[in-house]
């Protein structure tokens, strides 16, 4: 799985192809978090396909003339350190090997958010610390959690993590 397969241009092409498959000429496109970035680029590259655009959590970011590596982004915005961890291909194996605990971090309750999972080094430390086997309170019920665990165990985490490995590809698409 080549990370460039997960670039924003590819994701937007996939969305356009899905609309074609469903015979939908124009749609309301909604994006949340990094999906907001993808939805915004869909609007730039396929404006004829939109009825409207809704971006949640992340505002519109115009194409940048200069490339900024994920490490440079983390220097400016330290709470995005998890993205630098995910961008490293070496993150895939520890996450896959301890997927249950990883999903426990991702889907933990608001009350359990005092653990700074987004801070630099937290995830790396988490996976190195074999004592982290306790159940985290989850926003998902047991059945929902098991669905995520089953699907991601079967398909692996390389694909989902590849989005974080595309920052250079995304910049080059917009030049």
PDB file of N, CA, C and O in Angstrom, residues 8 11 18 25 27-28 46 48 65 74 80 87 91 94 130 135 137 170-171 173-174:
ATOM      1  N   UNK A   8      -4.937  13.377  -1.014  1.00  0.00           N
ATOM      2  CA  UNK A   8      -6.234  14.062  -1.077  1.00  0.00           C
ATOM      3  C   UNK A   8      -6.819  13.990  -2.479  1.00  0.00           C
ATOM      4  O   UNK A   8      -8.027  13.808  -2.639  1.00  0.00           O
ATOM      5  N   UNK A  11      -8.356  10.606  -2.804  1.00  0.00           N
ATOM      6  CA  UNK A  11      -9.588  10.509  -2.016  1.00  0.00           C
ATOM      7  C   UNK A  11     -10.727  11.258  -2.699  1.00  0.00           C
ATOM      8  O   UNK A  11     -11.865  10.771  -2.735  1.00  0.00           O
ATOM      9  N   UNK A  18     -17.591   7.445  -6.490  1.00  0.00           N
ATOM     10  CA  UNK A  18     -18.717   6.937  -5.711  1.00  0.00           C
ATOM     11  C   UNK A  18     -20.005   7.659  -6.092  1.00  0.00           C
ATOM     12  O   UNK A  18     -21.052   7.026  -6.280  1.00  0.00           O
ATOM     13  N   UNK A  25     -25.408  13.449  -9.161  1.00  0.00           N
ATOM     14  CA  UNK A  25     -24.673  14.486  -9.889  1.00  0.00           C
ATOM     15  C   UNK A  25     -24.075  15.540  -8.960  1.00  0.00           C
ATOM     16  O   UNK A  25     -22.963  15.998  -9.167  1.00  0.00           O
ATOM     17  N   UNK A  27     -23.934  16.851  -4.621  1.00  0.00           N
ATOM     18  CA  UNK A  27     -24.166  16.395  -3.249  1.00  0.00           C
ATOM     19  C   UNK A  27     -23.781  17.482  -2.246  1.00  0.00           C
ATOM     20  O   UNK A  27     -22.997  18.387  -2.549  1.00  0.00           O
ATOM     21  N   UNK A  28     -24.327  17.328  -1.055  1.00  0.00           N
ATOM     22  CA  UNK A  28     -23.863  18.095   0.093  1.00  0.00           C
ATOM     23  C   UNK A  28     -22.676  17.310   0.644  1.00  0.00           C
ATOM     24  O   UNK A  28     -22.815  16.152   1.016  1.00  0.00           O
ATOM     25  N   UNK A  46     -13.721  19.774  -7.732  1.00  0.00           N
ATOM     26  CA  UNK A  46     -14.974  19.290  -8.340  1.00  0.00           C
ATOM     27  C   UNK A  46     -16.145  20.198  -7.957  1.00  0.00           C
ATOM     28  O   UNK A  46     -17.169  19.710  -7.456  1.00  0.00           O
ATOM     29  N   UNK A  48     -18.460  21.557  -9.540  1.00  0.00           N
ATOM     30  CA  UNK A  48     -19.719  21.231 -10.228  1.00  0.00           C
ATOM     31  C   UNK A  48     -20.478  20.102  -9.548  1.00  0.00           C
ATOM     32  O   UNK A  48     -21.658  19.893  -9.819  1.00  0.00           O
ATOM     33  N   UNK A  65       1.935  27.654  -0.757  1.00  0.00           N
ATOM     34  CA  UNK A  65       3.006  27.733  -1.752  1.00  0.00           C
ATOM     35  C   UNK A  65       4.281  27.053  -1.278  1.00  0.00           C
ATOM     36  O   UNK A  65       5.132  26.706  -2.076  1.00  0.00           O
ATOM     37  N   UNK A  74       4.370  20.154  13.896  1.00  0.00           N
ATOM     38  CA  UNK A  74       4.346  19.794  15.321  1.00  0.00           C
ATOM     39  C   UNK A  74       5.127  20.806  16.159  1.00  0.00           C
ATOM     40  O   UNK A  74       4.738  21.102  17.289  1.00  0.00           O
ATOM     41  N   UNK A  80      -0.423  18.287  17.849  1.00  0.00           N
ATOM     42  CA  UNK A  80      -0.534  17.443  16.654  1.00  0.00           C
ATOM     43  C   UNK A  80       0.594  16.418  16.576  1.00  0.00           C
ATOM     44  O   UNK A  80       0.808  15.793  15.540  1.00  0.00           O
ATOM     45  N   UNK A  87       2.732   9.296  11.029  1.00  0.00           N
ATOM     46  CA  UNK A  87       3.405   9.481   9.739  1.00  0.00           C
ATOM     47  C   UNK A  87       4.615   8.560   9.589  1.00  0.00           C
ATOM     48  O   UNK A  87       5.028   8.255   8.465  1.00  0.00           O
ATOM     49  N   UNK A  91       5.218   3.129  13.044  1.00  0.00           N
ATOM     50  CA  UNK A  91       4.092   3.148  13.993  1.00  0.00           C
ATOM     51  C   UNK A  91       3.081   2.039  13.713  1.00  0.00           C
ATOM     52  O   UNK A  91       2.319   1.653  14.605  1.00  0.00           O
ATOM     53  N   UNK A  94       3.445  -1.505  16.074  1.00  0.00           N
ATOM     54  CA  UNK A  94       3.006  -1.448  17.475  1.00  0.00           C
ATOM     55  C   UNK A  94       1.494  -1.246  17.615  1.00  0.00           C
ATOM     56  O   UNK A  94       0.874  -1.804  18.518  1.00  0.00           O
ATOM     57  N   UNK A 130       4.377  -2.058  28.628  1.00  0.00           N
ATOM     58  CA  UNK A 130       3.530  -3.259  28.572  1.00  0.00           C
ATOM     59  C   UNK A 130       2.509  -3.310  29.700  1.00  0.00           C
ATOM     60  O   UNK A 130       1.629  -4.150  29.695  1.00  0.00           O
ATOM     61  N   UNK A 135      -8.625  -1.596  30.960  1.00  0.00           N
ATOM     62  CA  UNK A 135      -9.688  -1.108  30.100  1.00  0.00           C
ATOM     63  C   UNK A 135      -9.860   0.398  30.298  1.00  0.00           C
ATOM     64  O   UNK A 135      -9.911   0.886  31.419  1.00  0.00           O
ATOM     65  N   UNK A 137     -12.346   3.686  29.820  1.00  0.00           N
ATOM     66  CA  UNK A 137     -13.762   3.963  29.576  1.00  0.00           C
ATOM     67  C   UNK A 137     -13.951   4.394  28.115  1.00  0.00           C
ATOM     68  O   UNK A 137     -13.157   5.176  27.600  1.00  0.00           O
ATOM     69  N   UNK A 170       0.344  15.592  -0.782  1.00  0.00           N
ATOM     70  CA  UNK A 170      -0.739  16.580  -0.802  1.00  0.00           C
ATOM     71  C   UNK A 170      -0.221  17.937  -1.272  1.00  0.00           C
ATOM     72  O   UNK A 170      -0.890  18.621  -2.066  1.00  0.00           O
ATOM     73  N   UNK A 171       0.948  18.315  -0.796  1.00  0.00           N
ATOM     74  CA  UNK A 171       1.513  19.601  -1.229  1.00  0.00           C
ATOM     75  C   UNK A 171       1.811  19.584  -2.731  1.00  0.00           C
ATOM     76  O   UNK A 171       1.484  20.541  -3.443  1.00  0.00           O
ATOM     77  N   UNK A 173       0.425  17.867  -5.056  1.00  0.00           N
ATOM     78  CA  UNK A 173      -0.812  17.862  -5.839  1.00  0.00           C
ATOM     79  C   UNK A 173      -1.322  19.268  -6.101  1.00  0.00           C
ATOM     80  O   UNK A 173      -2.022  19.500  -7.070  1.00  0.00           O
ATOM     81  N   UNK A 174      -1.003  20.165  -5.204  1.00  0.00           N
ATOM     82  CA  UNK A 174      -1.557  21.512  -5.285  1.00  0.00           C
ATOM     83  C   UNK A 174      -0.628  22.505  -5.957  1.00  0.00           C
ATOM     84  O   UNK A 174      -0.984  23.665  -6.129  1.00  0.00           O
TER      85      UNK A 174
END
